[in-house]
Amino acid sequence: MPTHRPTRPRSPLAGPSAGPTSPFPIPLSGPIVKGFGRGSRELGIPTANIPLAGLSVGGHQEVESGVYYGWAGVDVDAEGLRVRGGKQEGGGGGVWPMVMSIGWNPFYKNTVRSVEVHIMHGFANDFYGARMNLLILGFVRPEYDYVDKESLVEDIRTDIEVARRSLEREAYARLKDDPYLTQFQGGEHEQQVAS
């Protein structure tokens, strides 16, 4: 059962300066699906959600609930419009920094675990159905319960800044160019993840 968030100050960085250590980096992929609709509407922090089954396909179903950071490759352009083709065969799209939650979202009393990714970029369009490849590089914090929505939003905004600063370090920044991020599987992979 998740605990309430601690009152002590948070560290401004996550992960060792030398770069990711085991079990990171963790690759994860799937089609972007509609979530609970709370990210943008209630919290002002939009998310791109992938099915929980994506963890199983990647062999990481036992990943601890909590907040993580890394890079997100999506087959869309900077406006959020779908891209076909790209720099590499089967590739294309863009890569952006991300912070993500894997868990039960105890503040909302979810009955199912979810994978919710906040891509640190302002898109003009929704892109449900687009393909997303994640390279998870580190753990920010465990999942907490909150006494009010304002505390939840405050922590998410801190998570975003911790992720941004952590990814600016050279050992993490260079992983933005990992070819995996812009090489997307075809429809059969998406069917496997979505089922």
C-alpha atoms as a printed R data frame, in Angstrom:
    type eleno elety resid chain resno      x      y       z
1   ATOM     1    CA   MET     A     1  0.000  0.000   0.000
2   ATOM     2    CA   PRO     A     2  1.473  3.385  -0.983
3   ATOM     3    CA   THR     A     3  2.450  5.797   1.716
4   ATOM     4    CA   HIS     A     4  1.761  9.513   1.794
5   ATOM     5    CA   ARG     A     5  4.470 11.679   0.333
6   ATOM     6    CA   PRO     A     6  7.289 12.633   2.690
7   ATOM     7    CA   THR     A     7  7.668 16.248   3.795
8   ATOM     8    CA   ARG     A     8 11.471 16.353   3.401
9   ATOM     9    CA   PRO     A     9 12.990 18.219   0.418
10  ATOM    10    CA   ARG     A    10 13.406 16.258  -2.811
11  ATOM    11    CA   SER     A    11 16.717 15.619  -4.562
12  ATOM    12    CA   PRO     A    12 17.108 17.734  -7.729
13  ATOM    13    CA   LEU     A    13 18.531 14.757  -9.695
14  ATOM    14    CA   ALA     A    14 17.786 11.063 -10.108
15  ATOM    15    CA   GLY     A    15 20.245  8.347 -11.049
16  ATOM    16    CA   PRO     A    16 24.044  8.260 -10.944
17  ATOM    17    CA   SER     A    17 25.975 10.893 -12.931
18  ATOM    18    CA   ALA     A    18 27.929  8.155 -14.754
19  ATOM    19    CA   GLY     A    19 24.724  6.985 -16.459
20  ATOM    20    CA   PRO     A    20 22.026  4.362 -16.075
21  ATOM    21    CA   THR     A    21 22.771  1.254 -14.006
22  ATOM    22    CA   SER     A    22 20.967 -2.084 -13.997
23  ATOM    23    CA   PRO     A    23 18.115 -2.665 -14.624
24  ATOM    24    CA   PHE     A    24 18.200  0.481 -16.783
25  ATOM    25    CA   PRO     A    25 17.872  1.252 -19.608
26  ATOM    26    CA   ILE     A    26 14.508 -0.492 -19.986
27  ATOM    27    CA   PRO     A    27 12.937 -0.419 -23.483
28  ATOM    28    CA   LEU     A    28  9.142 -0.309 -23.601
29  ATOM    29    CA   SER     A    29  6.795  0.250 -26.524
30  ATOM    30    CA   GLY     A    30  3.172  0.304 -27.491
31  ATOM    31    CA   PRO     A    31  0.400  2.199 -29.207
32  ATOM    32    CA   ILE     A    32 -0.845  5.362 -27.501
33  ATOM    33    CA   VAL     A    33 -4.322  4.742 -26.088
34  ATOM    34    CA   LYS     A    34 -6.911  6.848 -24.300
35  ATOM    35    CA   GLY     A    35 -6.381  6.898 -20.564
36  ATOM    36    CA   PHE     A    36 -8.644  8.092 -17.777
37  ATOM    37    CA   GLY     A    37 -8.726 11.618 -19.231
38  ATOM    38    CA   ARG     A    38 -7.412 13.267 -16.077
39  ATOM    39    CA   GLY     A    39 -3.917 14.343 -17.145
40  ATOM    40    CA   SER     A    40 -4.872 17.313 -19.297
41  ATOM    41    CA   ARG     A    41 -8.368 18.010 -18.028
42  ATOM    42    CA   GLU     A    42 -7.907 17.818 -14.248
43  ATOM    43    CA   LEU     A    43 -4.192 18.202 -13.690
44  ATOM    44    CA   GLY     A    44 -3.039 20.341 -16.620
45  ATOM    45    CA   ILE     A    45 -0.322 17.748 -17.338
46  ATOM    46    CA   PRO     A    46 -1.174 15.766 -20.501
47  ATOM    47    CA   THR     A    47 -0.128 12.134 -20.743
48  ATOM    48    CA   ALA     A    48  0.339  9.639 -23.560
49  ATOM    49    CA   ASN     A    49 -0.706  6.266 -22.212
50  ATOM    50    CA   ILE     A    50  0.296  2.838 -23.424
51  ATOM    51    CA   PRO     A    51 -1.402 -0.418 -22.458
52  ATOM    52    CA   LEU     A    52 -0.074 -2.115 -19.348
53  ATOM    53    CA   ALA     A    53  0.490 -5.179 -21.531
54  ATOM    54    CA   GLY     A    54  3.474 -3.268 -22.949
55  ATOM    55    CA   LEU     A    55  5.346 -4.105 -19.753
56  ATOM    56    CA   SER     A    56  4.757 -7.830 -20.308
57  ATOM    57    CA   VAL     A    57  5.817 -7.716 -23.948
58  ATOM    58    CA   GLY     A    58  9.022 -6.002 -22.874
59  ATOM    59    CA   GLY     A    59  9.555 -8.615 -20.137
60  ATOM    60    CA   HIS     A    60  9.231 -6.022 -17.381
61  ATOM    61    CA   GLN     A    61  5.840 -6.762 -15.813
62  ATOM    62    CA   GLU     A    62  7.425 -6.744 -12.345
63  ATOM    63    CA   VAL     A    63  8.674 -3.139 -12.590
64  ATOM    64    CA   GLU     A    64  8.072 -1.377  -9.275
65  ATOM    65    CA   SER     A    65  5.223  1.137  -9.197
66  ATOM    66    CA   GLY     A    66  6.569  4.665  -9.196
67  ATOM    67    CA   VAL     A    67  7.842  7.533 -11.309
68  ATOM    68    CA   TYR     A    68 10.557  7.068 -13.951
69  ATOM    69    CA   TYR     A    69 12.318  9.222 -16.545
70  ATOM    70    CA   GLY     A    70 13.927  8.786 -19.932
71  ATOM    71    CA   TRP     A    71 13.328  9.405 -23.633
72  ATOM    72    CA   ALA     A    72 10.154  8.901 -25.683
73  ATOM    73    CA   GLY     A    73 10.230  8.289 -29.417
74  ATOM    74    CA   VAL     A    74  6.858  8.814 -31.100
75  ATOM    75    CA   ASP     A    75  5.963  8.492 -34.775
76  ATOM    76    CA   VAL     A    76  4.669 12.080 -34.850
77  ATOM    77    CA   ASP     A    77  6.198 15.450 -35.702
78  ATOM    78    CA   ALA     A    78  6.628 18.381 -33.297
79  ATOM    79    CA   GLU     A    79  2.952 19.327 -33.803
80  ATOM    80    CA   GLY     A    80  1.717 15.815 -33.000
81  ATOM    81    CA   LEU     A    81  0.902 14.818 -36.600
82  ATOM    82    CA   ARG     A    82  1.675 11.243 -37.648
83  ATOM    83    CA   VAL     A    83  4.899 10.680 -39.606
84  ATOM    84    CA   ARG     A    84  5.440  7.959 -42.192
85  ATOM    85    CA   GLY     A    85  8.936  6.788 -43.064
86  ATOM    86    CA   GLY     A    86 11.901  8.579 -41.593
87  ATOM    87    CA   LYS     A    87 15.646  8.625 -41.290
88  ATOM    88    CA   GLN     A    88 15.934  4.870 -40.938
89  ATOM    89    CA   GLU     A    89 13.981  2.001 -42.438
90  ATOM    90    CA   GLY     A    90 10.794  1.603 -40.430
91  ATOM    91    CA   GLY     A    91 11.701  4.735 -38.456
92  ATOM    92    CA   GLY     A    92 10.866  8.386 -38.197
93  ATOM    93    CA   GLY     A    93  9.117 10.677 -35.794
94  ATOM    94    CA   GLY     A    94 10.633 12.629 -32.952
95  ATOM    95    CA   VAL     A    95 12.322 12.022 -29.610
96  ATOM    96    CA   TRP     A    96 11.493 14.023 -26.496
97  ATOM    97    CA   PRO     A    97 12.298 13.867 -22.785
98  ATOM    98    CA   MET     A    98  9.663 12.146 -20.685
99  ATOM    99    CA   VAL     A    99  8.652 11.391 -17.124
100 ATOM   100    CA   MET     A   100  6.241  8.529 -16.517
101 ATOM   101    CA   SER     A   101  4.149  6.883 -13.860
102 ATOM   102    CA   ILE     A   102  3.714  3.135 -13.635
103 ATOM   103    CA   GLY     A   103  1.215  2.263 -10.971
104 ATOM   104    CA   TRP     A   104 -2.194  2.366  -9.353
105 ATOM   105    CA   ASN     A   105 -2.586  6.137  -8.868
106 ATOM   106    CA   PRO     A   106 -3.848  5.772  -5.285
107 ATOM   107    CA   PHE     A   107 -5.155  9.360  -5.135
108 ATOM   108    CA   TYR     A   108 -7.750  8.312  -7.731
109 ATOM   109    CA   LYS     A   109 -8.260  4.818  -6.246
110 ATOM   110    CA   ASN     A   110 -7.598  3.082  -9.582
111 ATOM   111    CA   THR     A   111 -8.460 -0.603  -9.718
112 ATOM   112    CA   VAL     A   112 -6.030 -1.256 -12.601
113 ATOM   113    CA   ARG     A   113 -2.346 -0.451 -12.944
114 ATOM   114    CA   SER     A   114 -1.504  2.032 -15.703
115 ATOM   115    CA   VAL     A   115  1.451  3.346 -17.706
116 ATOM   116    CA   GLU     A   116  1.128  7.135 -18.128
117 ATOM   117    CA   VAL     A   117  3.834  9.096 -19.932
118 ATOM   118    CA   HIS     A   118  4.194 12.878 -19.812
119 ATOM   119    CA   ILE     A   119  6.221 13.926 -22.850
120 ATOM   120    CA   MET     A   120  7.993 17.198 -22.089
121 ATOM   121    CA   HIS     A   121  6.891 18.976 -25.240
122 ATOM   122    CA   GLY     A   122  3.822 21.049 -26.109
123 ATOM   123    CA   PHE     A   123  1.982 19.289 -28.955
124 ATOM   124    CA   ALA     A   124 -0.811 21.053 -30.853
125 ATOM   125    CA   ASN     A   125 -2.645 17.776 -31.641
126 ATOM   126    CA   ASP     A   126 -3.657 14.563 -29.907
127 ATOM   127    CA   PHE     A   127 -2.043 11.474 -31.383
128 ATOM   128    CA   TYR     A   128 -3.985  8.433 -30.168
129 ATOM   129    CA   GLY     A   129 -2.917  5.349 -32.101
130 ATOM   130    CA   ALA     A   130  0.595  6.653 -32.725
131 ATOM   131    CA   ARG     A   131  3.426  4.315 -31.808
132 ATOM   132    CA   MET     A   132  5.682  5.171 -28.877
133 ATOM   133    CA   ASN     A   133  9.043  3.673 -27.924
134 ATOM   134    CA   LEU     A   134 10.326  4.475 -24.447
135 ATOM   135    CA   LEU     A   135 13.840  4.177 -23.114
136 ATOM   136    CA   ILE     A   136 13.437  4.272 -19.333
137 ATOM   137    CA   LEU     A   137 16.716  5.446 -17.813
138 ATOM   138    CA   GLY     A   138 16.032  5.803 -14.112
139 ATOM   139    CA   PHE     A   139 13.744  5.872 -11.095
140 ATOM   140    CA   VAL     A   140 12.595  9.203  -9.641
141 ATOM   141    CA   ARG     A   141 10.483  8.130  -6.661
142 ATOM   142    CA   PRO     A   142  7.987  5.552  -5.387
143 ATOM   143    CA   GLU     A   143  4.245  5.931  -5.856
144 ATOM   144    CA   TYR     A   144  2.613  8.027  -3.124
145 ATOM   145    CA   ASP     A   145 -0.919  8.766  -2.020
146 ATOM   146    CA   TYR     A   146 -1.941 12.409  -1.634
147 ATOM   147    CA   VAL     A   147 -4.280 14.292   0.656
148 ATOM   148    CA   ASP     A   148 -5.320 16.704  -2.108
149 ATOM   149    CA   LYS     A   149 -4.978 17.313  -5.846
150 ATOM   150    CA   GLU     A   150 -2.738 20.356  -5.327
151 ATOM   151    CA   SER     A   151 -0.103 18.224  -3.558
152 ATOM   152    CA   LEU     A   152 -0.262 15.674  -6.376
153 ATOM   153    CA   VAL     A   153  0.230 18.367  -9.050
154 ATOM   154    CA   GLU     A   154  3.087 19.938  -7.074
155 ATOM   155    CA   ASP     A   155  4.893 16.581  -6.915
156 ATOM   156    CA   ILE     A   156  4.321 15.890 -10.623
157 ATOM   157    CA   ARG     A   157  5.783 19.297 -11.503
158 ATOM   158    CA   THR     A   158  8.809 18.487  -9.310
159 ATOM   159    CA   ASP     A   159  9.095 15.078 -11.044
160 ATOM   160    CA   ILE     A   160  9.182 16.864 -14.415
161 ATOM   161    CA   GLU     A   161 12.001 19.162 -13.299
162 ATOM   162    CA   VAL     A   162 13.979 16.288 -11.734
163 ATOM   163    CA   ALA     A   163 13.635 14.347 -15.006
164 ATOM   164    CA   ARG     A   164 14.632 17.367 -17.121
165 ATOM   165    CA   ARG     A   165 17.776 18.058 -15.063
166 ATOM   166    CA   SER     A   166 18.688 14.362 -14.902
167 ATOM   167    CA   LEU     A   167 18.432 13.967 -18.688
168 ATOM   168    CA   GLU     A   168 20.635 17.018 -19.323
169 ATOM   169    CA   ARG     A   169 23.657 15.109 -17.991
170 ATOM   170    CA   GLU     A   170 25.889 13.833 -20.818
171 ATOM   171    CA   ALA     A   171 25.559 10.129 -19.953
172 ATOM   172    CA   TYR     A   172 21.764 10.412 -20.278
173 ATOM   173    CA   ALA     A   173 21.549 13.048 -23.035
174 ATOM   174    CA   ARG     A   174 23.499 10.920 -25.516
175 ATOM   175    CA   LEU     A   175 20.911  8.116 -25.227
176 ATOM   176    CA   LYS     A   176 18.418 10.394 -27.016
177 ATOM   177    CA   ASP     A   177 20.126  9.207 -30.224
178 ATOM   178    CA   ASP     A   178 19.514  5.496 -29.567
179 ATOM   179    CA   PRO     A   179 18.128  4.116 -32.885
180 ATOM   180    CA   TYR     A   180 15.531  2.060 -30.971
181 ATOM   181    CA   LEU     A   181 13.588  5.246 -30.194
182 ATOM   182    CA   THR     A   182 12.690  5.908 -33.843
183 ATOM   183    CA   GLN     A   183 12.348  2.364 -35.164
184 ATOM   184    CA   PHE     A   184  8.729  1.354 -34.730
185 ATOM   185    CA   GLN     A   185  7.272 -2.134 -34.986
186 ATOM   186    CA   GLY     A   186  4.388 -2.772 -37.375
187 ATOM   187    CA   GLY     A   187  0.758 -3.414 -36.618
188 ATOM   188    CA   GLU     A   188  1.187 -6.984 -35.404
189 ATOM   189    CA   HIS     A   189  3.362 -5.763 -32.535
190 ATOM   190    CA   GLU     A   190  0.714 -3.176 -31.673
191 ATOM   191    CA   GLN     A   191 -1.963 -5.868 -31.719
192 ATOM   192    CA   GLN     A   192  0.113 -7.950 -29.316
193 ATOM   193    CA   VAL     A   193  0.547 -5.001 -26.961
194 ATOM   194    CA   ALA     A   194 -3.080 -3.831 -27.195
195 ATOM   195    CA   SER     A   195 -4.571 -7.272 -26.488
